[in-house]
mmCIF file of C-alpha atoms and ligand atoms in Angstrom:
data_model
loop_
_atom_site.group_PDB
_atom_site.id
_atom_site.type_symbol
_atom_site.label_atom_id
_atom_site.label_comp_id
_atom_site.label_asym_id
_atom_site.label_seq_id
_atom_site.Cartn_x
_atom_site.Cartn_y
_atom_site.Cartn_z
ATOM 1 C CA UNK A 1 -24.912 10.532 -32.335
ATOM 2 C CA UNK A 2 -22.542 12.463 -34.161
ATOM 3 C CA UNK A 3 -22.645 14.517 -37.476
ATOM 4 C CA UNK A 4 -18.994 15.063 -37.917
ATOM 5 C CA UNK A 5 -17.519 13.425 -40.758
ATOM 6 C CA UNK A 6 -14.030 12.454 -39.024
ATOM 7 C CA UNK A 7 -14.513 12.083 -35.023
ATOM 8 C CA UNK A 8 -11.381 13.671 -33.134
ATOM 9 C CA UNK A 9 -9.778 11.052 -30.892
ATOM 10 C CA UNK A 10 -7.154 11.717 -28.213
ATOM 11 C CA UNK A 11 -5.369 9.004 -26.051
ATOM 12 C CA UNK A 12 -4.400 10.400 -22.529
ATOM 13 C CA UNK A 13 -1.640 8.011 -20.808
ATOM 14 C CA UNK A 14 0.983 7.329 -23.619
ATOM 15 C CA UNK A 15 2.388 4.473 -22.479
ATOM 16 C CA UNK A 16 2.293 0.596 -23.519
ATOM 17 C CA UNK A 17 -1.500 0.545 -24.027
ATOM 18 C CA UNK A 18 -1.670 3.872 -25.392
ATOM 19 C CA UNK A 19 0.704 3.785 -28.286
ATOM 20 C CA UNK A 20 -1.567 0.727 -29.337
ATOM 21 C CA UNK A 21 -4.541 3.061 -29.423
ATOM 22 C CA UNK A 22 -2.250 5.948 -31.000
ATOM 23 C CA UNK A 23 -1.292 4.052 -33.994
ATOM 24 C CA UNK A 24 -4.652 2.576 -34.628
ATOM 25 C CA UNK A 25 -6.158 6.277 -34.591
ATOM 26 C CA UNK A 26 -3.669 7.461 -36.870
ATOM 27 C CA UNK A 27 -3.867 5.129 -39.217
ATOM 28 C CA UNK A 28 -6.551 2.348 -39.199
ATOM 29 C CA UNK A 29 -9.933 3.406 -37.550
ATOM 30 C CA UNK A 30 -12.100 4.892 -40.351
ATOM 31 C CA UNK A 31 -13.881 7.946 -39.600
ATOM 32 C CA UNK A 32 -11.683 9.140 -37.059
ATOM 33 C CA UNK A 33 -8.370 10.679 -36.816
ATOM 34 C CA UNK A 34 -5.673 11.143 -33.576
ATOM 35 C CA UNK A 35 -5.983 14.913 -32.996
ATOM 36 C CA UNK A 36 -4.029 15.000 -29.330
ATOM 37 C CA UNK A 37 -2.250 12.743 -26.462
ATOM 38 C CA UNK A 38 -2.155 13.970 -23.107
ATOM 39 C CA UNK A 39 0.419 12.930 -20.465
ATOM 40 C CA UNK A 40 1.106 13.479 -16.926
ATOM 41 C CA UNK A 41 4.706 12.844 -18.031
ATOM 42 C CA UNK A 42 5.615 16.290 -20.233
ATOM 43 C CA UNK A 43 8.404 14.406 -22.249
ATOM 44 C CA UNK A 44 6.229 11.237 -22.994
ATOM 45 C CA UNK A 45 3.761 13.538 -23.970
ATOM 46 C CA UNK A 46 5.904 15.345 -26.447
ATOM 47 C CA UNK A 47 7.519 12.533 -27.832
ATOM 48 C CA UNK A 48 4.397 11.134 -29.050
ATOM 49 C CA UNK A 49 2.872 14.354 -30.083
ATOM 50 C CA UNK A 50 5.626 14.429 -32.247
ATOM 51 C CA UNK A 51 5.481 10.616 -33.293
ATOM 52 C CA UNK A 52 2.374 10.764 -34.647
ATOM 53 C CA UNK A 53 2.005 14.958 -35.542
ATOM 54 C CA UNK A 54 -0.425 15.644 -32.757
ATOM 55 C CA UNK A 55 -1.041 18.238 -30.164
ATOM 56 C CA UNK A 56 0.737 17.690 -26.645
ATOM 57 C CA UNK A 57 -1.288 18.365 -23.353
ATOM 58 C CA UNK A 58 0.728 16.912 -19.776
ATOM 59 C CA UNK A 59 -3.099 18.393 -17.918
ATOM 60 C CA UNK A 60 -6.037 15.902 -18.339
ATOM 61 C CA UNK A 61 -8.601 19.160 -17.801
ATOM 62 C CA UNK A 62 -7.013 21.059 -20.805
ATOM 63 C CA UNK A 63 -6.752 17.826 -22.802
ATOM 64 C CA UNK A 64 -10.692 17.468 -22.312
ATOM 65 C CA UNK A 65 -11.086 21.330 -22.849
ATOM 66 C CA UNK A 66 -10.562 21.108 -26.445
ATOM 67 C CA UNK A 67 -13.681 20.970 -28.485
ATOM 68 C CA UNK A 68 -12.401 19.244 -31.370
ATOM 69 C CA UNK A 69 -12.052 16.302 -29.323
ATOM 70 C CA UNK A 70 -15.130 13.760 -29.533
ATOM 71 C CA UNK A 71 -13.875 10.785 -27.926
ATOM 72 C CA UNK A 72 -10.979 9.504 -25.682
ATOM 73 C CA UNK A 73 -8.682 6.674 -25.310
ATOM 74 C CA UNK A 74 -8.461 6.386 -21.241
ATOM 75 C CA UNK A 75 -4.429 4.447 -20.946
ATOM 76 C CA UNK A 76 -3.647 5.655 -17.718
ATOM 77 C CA UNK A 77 -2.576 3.829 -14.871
ATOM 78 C CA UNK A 78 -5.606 1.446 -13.121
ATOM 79 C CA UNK A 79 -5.911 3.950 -10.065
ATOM 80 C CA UNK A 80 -6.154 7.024 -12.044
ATOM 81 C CA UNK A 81 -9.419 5.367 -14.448
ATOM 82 C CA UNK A 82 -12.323 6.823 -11.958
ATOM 83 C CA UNK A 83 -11.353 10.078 -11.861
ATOM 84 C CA UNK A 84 -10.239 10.296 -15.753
ATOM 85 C CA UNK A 85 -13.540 8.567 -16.775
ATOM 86 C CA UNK A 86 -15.630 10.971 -14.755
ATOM 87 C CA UNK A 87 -13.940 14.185 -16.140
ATOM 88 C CA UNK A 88 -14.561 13.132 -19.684
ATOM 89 C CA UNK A 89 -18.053 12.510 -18.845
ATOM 90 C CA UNK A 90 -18.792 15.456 -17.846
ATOM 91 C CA UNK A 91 -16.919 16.968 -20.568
ATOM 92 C CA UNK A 92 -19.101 15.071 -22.952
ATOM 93 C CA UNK A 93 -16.601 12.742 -24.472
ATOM 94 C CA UNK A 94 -17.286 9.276 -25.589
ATOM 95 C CA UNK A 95 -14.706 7.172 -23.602
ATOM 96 C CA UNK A 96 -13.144 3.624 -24.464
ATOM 97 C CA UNK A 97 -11.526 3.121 -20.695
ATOM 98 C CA UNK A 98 -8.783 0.124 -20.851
ATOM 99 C CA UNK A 99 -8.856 -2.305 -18.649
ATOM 100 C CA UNK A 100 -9.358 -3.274 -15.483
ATOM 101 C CA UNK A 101 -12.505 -0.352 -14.787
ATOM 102 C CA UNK A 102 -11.031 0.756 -11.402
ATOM 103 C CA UNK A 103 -9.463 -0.114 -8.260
ATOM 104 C CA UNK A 104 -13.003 -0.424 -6.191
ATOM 105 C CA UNK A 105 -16.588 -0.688 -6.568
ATOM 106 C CA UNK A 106 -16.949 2.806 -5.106
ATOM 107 C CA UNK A 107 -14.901 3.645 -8.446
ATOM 108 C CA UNK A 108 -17.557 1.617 -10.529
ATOM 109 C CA UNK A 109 -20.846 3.231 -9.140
ATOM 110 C CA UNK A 110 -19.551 5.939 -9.834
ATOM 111 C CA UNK A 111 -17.924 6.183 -12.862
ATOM 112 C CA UNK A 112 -21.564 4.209 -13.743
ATOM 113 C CA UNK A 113 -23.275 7.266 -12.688
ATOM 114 C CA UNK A 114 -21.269 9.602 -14.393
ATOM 115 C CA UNK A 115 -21.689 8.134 -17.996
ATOM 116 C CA UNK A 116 -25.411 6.860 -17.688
ATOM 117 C CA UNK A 117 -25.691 10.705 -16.645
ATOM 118 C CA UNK A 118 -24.074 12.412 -19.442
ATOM 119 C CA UNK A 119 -25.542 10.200 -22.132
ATOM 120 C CA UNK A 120 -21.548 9.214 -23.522
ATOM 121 C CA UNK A 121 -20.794 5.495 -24.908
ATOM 122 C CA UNK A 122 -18.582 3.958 -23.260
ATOM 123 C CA UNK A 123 -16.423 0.996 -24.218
ATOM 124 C CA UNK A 124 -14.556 -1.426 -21.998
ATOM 125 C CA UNK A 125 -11.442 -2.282 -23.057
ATOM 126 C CA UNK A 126 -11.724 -6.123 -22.843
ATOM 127 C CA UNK A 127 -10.178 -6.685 -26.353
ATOM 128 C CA UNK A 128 -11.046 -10.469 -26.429
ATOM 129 C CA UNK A 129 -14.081 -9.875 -27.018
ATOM 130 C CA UNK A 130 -13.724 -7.773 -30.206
ATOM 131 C CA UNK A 131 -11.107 -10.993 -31.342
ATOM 132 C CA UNK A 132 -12.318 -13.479 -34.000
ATOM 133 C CA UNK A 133 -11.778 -16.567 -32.185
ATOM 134 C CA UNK A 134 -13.184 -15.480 -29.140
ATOM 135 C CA UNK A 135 -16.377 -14.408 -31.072
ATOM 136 C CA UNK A 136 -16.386 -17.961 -33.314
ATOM 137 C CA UNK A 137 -15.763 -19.431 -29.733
ATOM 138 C CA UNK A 138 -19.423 -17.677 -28.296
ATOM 139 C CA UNK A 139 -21.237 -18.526 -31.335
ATOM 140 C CA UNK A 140 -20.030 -22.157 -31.091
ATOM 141 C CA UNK A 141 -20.911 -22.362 -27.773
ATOM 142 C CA UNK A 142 -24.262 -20.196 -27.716
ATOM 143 C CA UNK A 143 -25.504 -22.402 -30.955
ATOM 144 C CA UNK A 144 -25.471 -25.275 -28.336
ATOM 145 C CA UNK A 145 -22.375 -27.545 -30.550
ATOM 146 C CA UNK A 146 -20.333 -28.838 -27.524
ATOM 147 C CA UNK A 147 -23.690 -29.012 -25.581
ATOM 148 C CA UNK A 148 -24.427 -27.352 -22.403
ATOM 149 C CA UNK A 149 -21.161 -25.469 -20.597
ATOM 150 C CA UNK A 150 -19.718 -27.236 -17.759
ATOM 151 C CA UNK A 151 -16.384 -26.386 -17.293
ATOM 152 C CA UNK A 152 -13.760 -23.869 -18.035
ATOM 153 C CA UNK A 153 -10.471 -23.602 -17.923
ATOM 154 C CA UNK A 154 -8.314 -19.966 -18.903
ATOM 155 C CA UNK A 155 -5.113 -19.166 -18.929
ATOM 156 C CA UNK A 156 -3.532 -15.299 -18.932
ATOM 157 C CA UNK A 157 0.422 -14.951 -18.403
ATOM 158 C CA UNK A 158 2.662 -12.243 -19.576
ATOM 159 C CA UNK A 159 6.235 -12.637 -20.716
ATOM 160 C CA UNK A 160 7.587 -9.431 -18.604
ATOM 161 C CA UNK A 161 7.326 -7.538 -15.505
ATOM 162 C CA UNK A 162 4.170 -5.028 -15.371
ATOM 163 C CA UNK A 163 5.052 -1.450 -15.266
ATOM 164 C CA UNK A 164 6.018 -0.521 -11.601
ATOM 165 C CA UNK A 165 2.897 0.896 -10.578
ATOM 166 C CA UNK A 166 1.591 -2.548 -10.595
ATOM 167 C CA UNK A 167 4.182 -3.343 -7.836
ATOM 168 C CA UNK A 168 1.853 -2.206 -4.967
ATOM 169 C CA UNK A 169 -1.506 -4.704 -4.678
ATOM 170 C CA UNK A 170 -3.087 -2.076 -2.748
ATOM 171 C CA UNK A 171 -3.189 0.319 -5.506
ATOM 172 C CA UNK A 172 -2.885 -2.051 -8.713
ATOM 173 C CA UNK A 173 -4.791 -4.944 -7.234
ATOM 174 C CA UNK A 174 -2.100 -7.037 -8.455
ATOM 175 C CA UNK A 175 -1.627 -9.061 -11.637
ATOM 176 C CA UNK A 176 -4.819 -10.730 -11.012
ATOM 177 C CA UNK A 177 -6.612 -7.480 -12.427
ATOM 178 C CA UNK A 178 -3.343 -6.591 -14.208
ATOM 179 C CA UNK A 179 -3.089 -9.418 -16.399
ATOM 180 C CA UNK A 180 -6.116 -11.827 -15.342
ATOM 181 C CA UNK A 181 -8.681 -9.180 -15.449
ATOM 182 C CA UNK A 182 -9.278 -10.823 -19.115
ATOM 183 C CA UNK A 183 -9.963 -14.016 -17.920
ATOM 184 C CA UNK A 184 -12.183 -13.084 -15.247
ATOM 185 C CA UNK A 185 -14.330 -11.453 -18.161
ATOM 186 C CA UNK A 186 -14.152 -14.132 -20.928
ATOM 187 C CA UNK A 187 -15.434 -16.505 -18.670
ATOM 188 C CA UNK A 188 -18.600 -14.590 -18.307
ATOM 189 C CA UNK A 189 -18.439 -13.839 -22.150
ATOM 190 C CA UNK A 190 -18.284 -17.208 -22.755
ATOM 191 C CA UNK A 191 -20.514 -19.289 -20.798
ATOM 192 C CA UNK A 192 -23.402 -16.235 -20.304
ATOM 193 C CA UNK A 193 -23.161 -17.046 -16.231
ATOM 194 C CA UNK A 194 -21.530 -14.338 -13.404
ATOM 195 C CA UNK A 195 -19.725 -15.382 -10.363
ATOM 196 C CA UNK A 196 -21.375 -16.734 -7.128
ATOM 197 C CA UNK A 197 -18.284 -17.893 -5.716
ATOM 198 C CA UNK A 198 -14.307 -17.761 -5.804
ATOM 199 C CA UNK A 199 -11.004 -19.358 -4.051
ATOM 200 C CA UNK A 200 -7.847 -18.032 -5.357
ATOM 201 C CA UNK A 201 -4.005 -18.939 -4.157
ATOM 202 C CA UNK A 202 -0.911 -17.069 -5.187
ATOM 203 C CA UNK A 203 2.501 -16.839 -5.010
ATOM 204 C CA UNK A 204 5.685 -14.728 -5.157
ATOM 205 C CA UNK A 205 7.851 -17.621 -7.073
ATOM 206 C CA UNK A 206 10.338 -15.400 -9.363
ATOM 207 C CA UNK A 207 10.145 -12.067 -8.064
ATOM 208 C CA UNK A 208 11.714 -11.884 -5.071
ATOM 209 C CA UNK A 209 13.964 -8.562 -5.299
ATOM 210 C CA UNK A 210 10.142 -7.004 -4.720
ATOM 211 C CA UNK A 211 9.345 -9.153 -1.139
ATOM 212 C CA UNK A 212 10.526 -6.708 1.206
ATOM 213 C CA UNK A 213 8.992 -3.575 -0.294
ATOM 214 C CA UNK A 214 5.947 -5.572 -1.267
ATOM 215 C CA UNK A 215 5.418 -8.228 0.851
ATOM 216 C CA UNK A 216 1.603 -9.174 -1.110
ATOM 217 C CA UNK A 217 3.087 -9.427 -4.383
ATOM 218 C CA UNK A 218 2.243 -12.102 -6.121
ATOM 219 C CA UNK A 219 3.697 -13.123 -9.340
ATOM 220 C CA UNK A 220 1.410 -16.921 -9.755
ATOM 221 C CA UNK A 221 -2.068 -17.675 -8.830
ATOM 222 C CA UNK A 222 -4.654 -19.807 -9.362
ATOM 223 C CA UNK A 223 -8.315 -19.395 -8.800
ATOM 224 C CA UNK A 224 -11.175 -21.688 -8.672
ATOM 225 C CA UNK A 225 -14.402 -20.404 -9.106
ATOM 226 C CA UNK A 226 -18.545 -21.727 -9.484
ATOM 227 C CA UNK A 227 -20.645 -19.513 -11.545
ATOM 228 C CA UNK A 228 -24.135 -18.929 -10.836
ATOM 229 C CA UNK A 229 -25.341 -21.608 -13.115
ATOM 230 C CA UNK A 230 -23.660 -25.339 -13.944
ATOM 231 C CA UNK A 231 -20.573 -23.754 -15.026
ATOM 232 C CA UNK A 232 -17.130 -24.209 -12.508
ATOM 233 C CA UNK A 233 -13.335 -23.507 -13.303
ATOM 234 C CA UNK A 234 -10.145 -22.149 -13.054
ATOM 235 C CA UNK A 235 -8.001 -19.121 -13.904
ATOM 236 C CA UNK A 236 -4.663 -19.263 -13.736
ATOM 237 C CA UNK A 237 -1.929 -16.271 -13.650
ATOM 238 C CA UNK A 238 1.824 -15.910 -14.656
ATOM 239 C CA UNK A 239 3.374 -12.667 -14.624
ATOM 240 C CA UNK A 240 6.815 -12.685 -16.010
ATOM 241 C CA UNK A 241 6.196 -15.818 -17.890
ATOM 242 C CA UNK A 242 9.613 -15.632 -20.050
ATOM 243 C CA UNK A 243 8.427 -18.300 -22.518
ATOM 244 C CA UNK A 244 5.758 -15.352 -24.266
ATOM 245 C CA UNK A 245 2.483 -14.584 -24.033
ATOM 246 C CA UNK A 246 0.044 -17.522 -23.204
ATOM 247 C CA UNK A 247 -4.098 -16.613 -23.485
ATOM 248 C CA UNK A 248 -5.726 -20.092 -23.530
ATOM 249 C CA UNK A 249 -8.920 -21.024 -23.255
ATOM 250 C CA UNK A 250 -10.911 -24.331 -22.746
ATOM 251 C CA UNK A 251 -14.307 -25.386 -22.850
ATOM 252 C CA UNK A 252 -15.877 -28.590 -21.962
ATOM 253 C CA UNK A 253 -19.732 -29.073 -22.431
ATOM 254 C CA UNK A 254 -21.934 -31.877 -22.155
ATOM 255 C CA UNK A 255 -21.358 -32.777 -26.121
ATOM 256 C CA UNK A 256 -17.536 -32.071 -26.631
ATOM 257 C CA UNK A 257 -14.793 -29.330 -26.114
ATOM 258 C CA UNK A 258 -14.128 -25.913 -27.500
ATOM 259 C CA UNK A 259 -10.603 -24.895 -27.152
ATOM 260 C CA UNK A 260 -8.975 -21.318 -27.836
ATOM 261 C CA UNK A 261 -5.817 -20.053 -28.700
ATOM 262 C CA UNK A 262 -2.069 -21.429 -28.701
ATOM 263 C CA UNK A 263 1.177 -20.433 -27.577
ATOM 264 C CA UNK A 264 2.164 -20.820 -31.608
ATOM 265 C CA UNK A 265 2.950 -18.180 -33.504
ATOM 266 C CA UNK A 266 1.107 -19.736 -36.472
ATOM 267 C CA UNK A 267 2.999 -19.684 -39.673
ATOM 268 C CA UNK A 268 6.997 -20.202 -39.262
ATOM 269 C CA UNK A 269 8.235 -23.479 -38.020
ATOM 270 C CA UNK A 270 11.962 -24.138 -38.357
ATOM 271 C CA UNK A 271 13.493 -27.885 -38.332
ATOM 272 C CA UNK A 272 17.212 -27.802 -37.017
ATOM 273 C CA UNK A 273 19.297 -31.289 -36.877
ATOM 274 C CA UNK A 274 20.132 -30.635 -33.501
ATOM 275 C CA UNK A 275 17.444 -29.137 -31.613
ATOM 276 C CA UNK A 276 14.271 -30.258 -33.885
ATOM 277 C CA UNK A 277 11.330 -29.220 -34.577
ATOM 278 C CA UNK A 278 11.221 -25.438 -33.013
ATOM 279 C CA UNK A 279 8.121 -22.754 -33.618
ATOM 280 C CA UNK A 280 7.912 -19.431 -32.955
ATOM 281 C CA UNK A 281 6.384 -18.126 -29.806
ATOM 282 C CA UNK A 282 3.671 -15.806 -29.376
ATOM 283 C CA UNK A 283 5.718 -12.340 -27.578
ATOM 284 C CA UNK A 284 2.932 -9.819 -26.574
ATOM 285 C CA UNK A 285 -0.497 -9.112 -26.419
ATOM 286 C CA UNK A 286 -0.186 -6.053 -28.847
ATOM 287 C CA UNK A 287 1.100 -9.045 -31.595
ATOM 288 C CA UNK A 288 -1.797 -11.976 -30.783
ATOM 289 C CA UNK A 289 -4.719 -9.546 -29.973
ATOM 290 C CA UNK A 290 -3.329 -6.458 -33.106
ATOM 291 C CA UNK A 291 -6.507 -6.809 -34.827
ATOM 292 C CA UNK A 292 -8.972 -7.520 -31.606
ATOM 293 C CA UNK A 293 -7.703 -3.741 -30.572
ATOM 294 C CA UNK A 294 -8.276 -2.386 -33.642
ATOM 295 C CA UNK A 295 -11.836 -3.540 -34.203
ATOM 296 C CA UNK A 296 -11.963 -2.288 -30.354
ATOM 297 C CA UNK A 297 -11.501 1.035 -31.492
ATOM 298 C CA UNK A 298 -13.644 1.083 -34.468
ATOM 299 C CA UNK A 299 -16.144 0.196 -31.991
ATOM 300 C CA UNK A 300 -15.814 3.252 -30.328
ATOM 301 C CA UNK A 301 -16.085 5.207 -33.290
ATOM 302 C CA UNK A 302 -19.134 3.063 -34.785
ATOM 303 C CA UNK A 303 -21.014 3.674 -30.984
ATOM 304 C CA UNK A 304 -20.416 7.523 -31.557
ATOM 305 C CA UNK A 305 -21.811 7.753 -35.202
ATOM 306 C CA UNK A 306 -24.435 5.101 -35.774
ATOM 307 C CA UNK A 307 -25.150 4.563 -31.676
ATOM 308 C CA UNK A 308 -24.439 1.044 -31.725
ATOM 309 C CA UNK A 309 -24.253 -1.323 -28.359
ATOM 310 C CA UNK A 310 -20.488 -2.194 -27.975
ATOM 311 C CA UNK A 311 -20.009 -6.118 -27.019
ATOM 312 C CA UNK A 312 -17.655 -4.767 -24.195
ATOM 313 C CA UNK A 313 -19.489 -2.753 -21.086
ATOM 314 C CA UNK A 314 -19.158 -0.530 -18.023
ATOM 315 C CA UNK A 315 -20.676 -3.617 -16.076
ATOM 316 C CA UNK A 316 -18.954 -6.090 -17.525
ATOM 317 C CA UNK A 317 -15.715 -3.936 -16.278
ATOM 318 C CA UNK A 318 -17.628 -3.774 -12.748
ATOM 319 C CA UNK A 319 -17.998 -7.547 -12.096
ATOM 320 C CA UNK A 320 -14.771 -8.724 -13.646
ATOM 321 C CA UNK A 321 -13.186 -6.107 -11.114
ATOM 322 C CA UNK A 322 -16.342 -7.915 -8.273
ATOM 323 C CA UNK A 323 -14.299 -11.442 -9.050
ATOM 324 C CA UNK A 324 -10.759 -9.674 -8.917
ATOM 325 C CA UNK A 325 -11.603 -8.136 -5.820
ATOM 326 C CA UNK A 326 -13.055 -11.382 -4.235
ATOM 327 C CA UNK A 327 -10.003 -13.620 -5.324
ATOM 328 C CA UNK A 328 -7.591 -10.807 -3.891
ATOM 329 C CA UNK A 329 -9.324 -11.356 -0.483
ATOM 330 C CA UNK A 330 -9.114 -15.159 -1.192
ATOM 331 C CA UNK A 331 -5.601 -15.049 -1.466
ATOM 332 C CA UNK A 332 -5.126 -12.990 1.746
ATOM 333 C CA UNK A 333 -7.480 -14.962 4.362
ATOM 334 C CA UNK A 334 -7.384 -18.434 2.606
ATOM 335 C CA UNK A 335 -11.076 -18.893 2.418
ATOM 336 C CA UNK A 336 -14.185 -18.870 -0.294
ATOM 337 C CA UNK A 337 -15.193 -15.899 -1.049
ATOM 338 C CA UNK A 338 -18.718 -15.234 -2.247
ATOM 339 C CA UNK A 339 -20.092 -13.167 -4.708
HETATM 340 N N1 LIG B 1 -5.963 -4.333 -22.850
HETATM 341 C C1 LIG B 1 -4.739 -4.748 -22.634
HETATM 342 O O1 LIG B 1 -4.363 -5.823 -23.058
HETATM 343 C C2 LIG B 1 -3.791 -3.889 -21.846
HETATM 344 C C3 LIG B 1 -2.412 -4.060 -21.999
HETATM 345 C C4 LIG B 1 -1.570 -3.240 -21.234
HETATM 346 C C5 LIG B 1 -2.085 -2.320 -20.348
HETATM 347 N N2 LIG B 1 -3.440 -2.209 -20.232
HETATM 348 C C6 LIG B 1 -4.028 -1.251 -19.276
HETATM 349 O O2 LIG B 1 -3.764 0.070 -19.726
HETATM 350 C C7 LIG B 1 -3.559 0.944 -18.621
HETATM 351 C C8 LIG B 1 -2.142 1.561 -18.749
HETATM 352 O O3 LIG B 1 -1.202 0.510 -18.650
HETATM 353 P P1 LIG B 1 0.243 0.616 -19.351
HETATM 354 O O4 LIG B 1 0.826 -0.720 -19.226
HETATM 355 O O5 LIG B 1 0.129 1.262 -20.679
HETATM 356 O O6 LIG B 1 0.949 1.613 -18.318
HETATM 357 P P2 LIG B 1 2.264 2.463 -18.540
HETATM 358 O O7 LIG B 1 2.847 2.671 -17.187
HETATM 359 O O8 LIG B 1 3.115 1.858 -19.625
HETATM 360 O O9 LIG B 1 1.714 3.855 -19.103
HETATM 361 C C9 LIG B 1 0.888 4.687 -18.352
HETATM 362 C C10 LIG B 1 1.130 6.124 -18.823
HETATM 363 O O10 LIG B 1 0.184 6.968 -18.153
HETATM 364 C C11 LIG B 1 0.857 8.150 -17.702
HETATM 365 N N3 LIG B 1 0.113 8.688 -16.572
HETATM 366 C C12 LIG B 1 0.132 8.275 -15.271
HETATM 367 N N4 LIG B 1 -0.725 8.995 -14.519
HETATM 368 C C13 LIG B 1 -1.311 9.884 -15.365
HETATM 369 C C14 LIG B 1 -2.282 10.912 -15.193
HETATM 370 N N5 LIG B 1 -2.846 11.143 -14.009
HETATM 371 N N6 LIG B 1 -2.611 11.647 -16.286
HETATM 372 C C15 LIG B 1 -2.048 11.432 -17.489
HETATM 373 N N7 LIG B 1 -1.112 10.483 -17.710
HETATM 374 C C16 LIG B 1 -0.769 9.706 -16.668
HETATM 375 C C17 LIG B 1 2.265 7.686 -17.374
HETATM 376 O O11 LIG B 1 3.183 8.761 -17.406
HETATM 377 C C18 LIG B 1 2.524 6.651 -18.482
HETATM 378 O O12 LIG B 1 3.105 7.230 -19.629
HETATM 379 C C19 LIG B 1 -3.722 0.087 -17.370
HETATM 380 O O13 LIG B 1 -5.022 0.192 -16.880
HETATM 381 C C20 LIG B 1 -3.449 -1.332 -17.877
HETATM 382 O O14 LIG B 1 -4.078 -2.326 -17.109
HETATM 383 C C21 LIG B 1 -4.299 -2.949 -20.969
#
């Protein structure tokens, strides 16, 4: 716990996730304020520095060195999250590590160790679960109204291309962790059961200027899965998806349904003679989930002053990764995997 009136955050990786987390500190998350961003990039470094009045640091270790800094935003690239999370461990630095945890399970142990060893909160960066329909959703479900869990059906596609790190499944693990990596955890959030068993089959359907350089891209897949209790389902992936950005979820229990989310962007509907009725898309995950990552931050700040349990963990990182890892080698030798 912390004694500090205003926490000192800094966000290393300044890129699509971390200006999410950069404006939030600045502005929104009481008790803390945005004291640094670090970069491997010098100029993206800079540029937000100067965005939001902020020191600049391009060197994780001298980024960590800085004693005013009490907690850190981890928005680097998937491959880079073991190492980062380990350093700011050890530095002492409460950590709210995006998603997906890490490329491997080796990652995951250790990273585990290094946290559970220095005594830091962590927070996982699964923002669904810090998003008020997701939470209604669990309470619905865990106060027993659509009757016991059954089946469950999610859907996670993104309007663009990732950024080109993703390109290479052997480092990114491919839009399965990319994008899906949410899925894989809401289903455990939501029905209380892990994974005993997955099948997963993908394709490379619009992305074919990437084939030769990257024959295992995949830009489609679906998975099927059985948890460890009654509960089986499906995941299913689109990454570009053009039309906007789709997060769906269904439930079906023994007493009803439970459905999440909408491709609507609630609010505007406009009614043209020729083309009809038309409403506005949902664009991006920073516009549907906005207030998710903001009470995902708070989180962090409310785990560093008062020690509470966030609703998003190191573990729950570890066996979303388990099932992304398992439908990866699905997709490669056509079989069940288990878990
Ligand atoms: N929760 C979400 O909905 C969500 C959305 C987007 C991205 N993400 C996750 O956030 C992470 C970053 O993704 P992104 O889309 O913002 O990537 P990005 O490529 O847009 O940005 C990554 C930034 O990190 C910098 N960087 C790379 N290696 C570094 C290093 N060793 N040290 C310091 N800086 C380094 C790059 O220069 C770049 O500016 C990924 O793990 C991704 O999966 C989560």
């Amino acid at each position: 716990m912390l004694k500090a009136d205003l926490v000192g955050v800094g966000v290393i990786g300044t890129g699509r996730a971390g200006l999410v987390h950069c404006t939030n500190f600045a502005e929104n998350v009481p008790n803390a304020r945005l004291i640094s961003v670090c970069d491997a990039d010098k100029k993206n470094a800079e540029k937000t520095a100067m965005q939001f009045n902020v020191k600049a640091y391009n060197k994780a270790e001298e980024f960590l060195n800085d004693p005013a800094l009490d907690a850190v935003v981890i928005a680097t690239p998937t491959f880079t999250h073991a190492e980062m999370v380990k350093q700011a461990a050890e530095a002492g630095k409460a950590i709210l590590c995006e998603k997906p945890l890490a490329s491997t399970e080796a990652e995951a142990a250790a990273m585990g160790k290094a946290v559970e060893k220095n005594g830091v909160c962590f927070v996982m960066g699964f923002m669904r679960r810090f998003d008020k329909n997701f939470i209604r959703a669990n309470e619905i479900i865990r106060r027993g109204d659509i009757g016991e869990p059954l089946m469950i059906k999610s859907t996670g596609k993104g309007p663009g291309l990732p950024p080109p790190w993703n390109l290479d499944i052997s480092k990114s693990n491919g839009m399965l962790a990319e994008v899906n990596s949410h899925d894989f955890d809401c289903v455990r959030f939501l029905t209380g059961e892990n994974y005993r068993w997955v099948f997963a089959t993908a394709r490379n359907n619009k992305c074919l200027q990437f084939a030769k350089e990257y024959p295992d891209f995949y830009d489609t897949a679906i998975v099927t899965f059985g948890l460890t209790g009654k509960v089986m389902g499906t995941i299913d992936g689109a990454c570009p998806a053009d039309y906007g950005y789709d997060a769906r979820v269904e439930i079906q229990g023994t007493d009803g349904v439970l459905m999440i989310g909408s491709i609507a962007k609630k609010g505007v509907v406009i009614g043209l003679k020729e083309a009809g009725v038309i409403e506005e898309m949902v664009d991006s995950w920073r516009t549907l989930f906005k207030e998710a990552y903001l009470a995902e931050d708070r989180t962090l700040i409310e785990c560093l002053i008062n020690g509470t349990t966030p609703p998003s963990s190191l573990e729950d990182g570890w066996k979303a990764l388990q099932a992304v890892l398992a439908a990866n080698r699905s997709i490669k030798n056509g079989a069940v995997e288990k878990i």
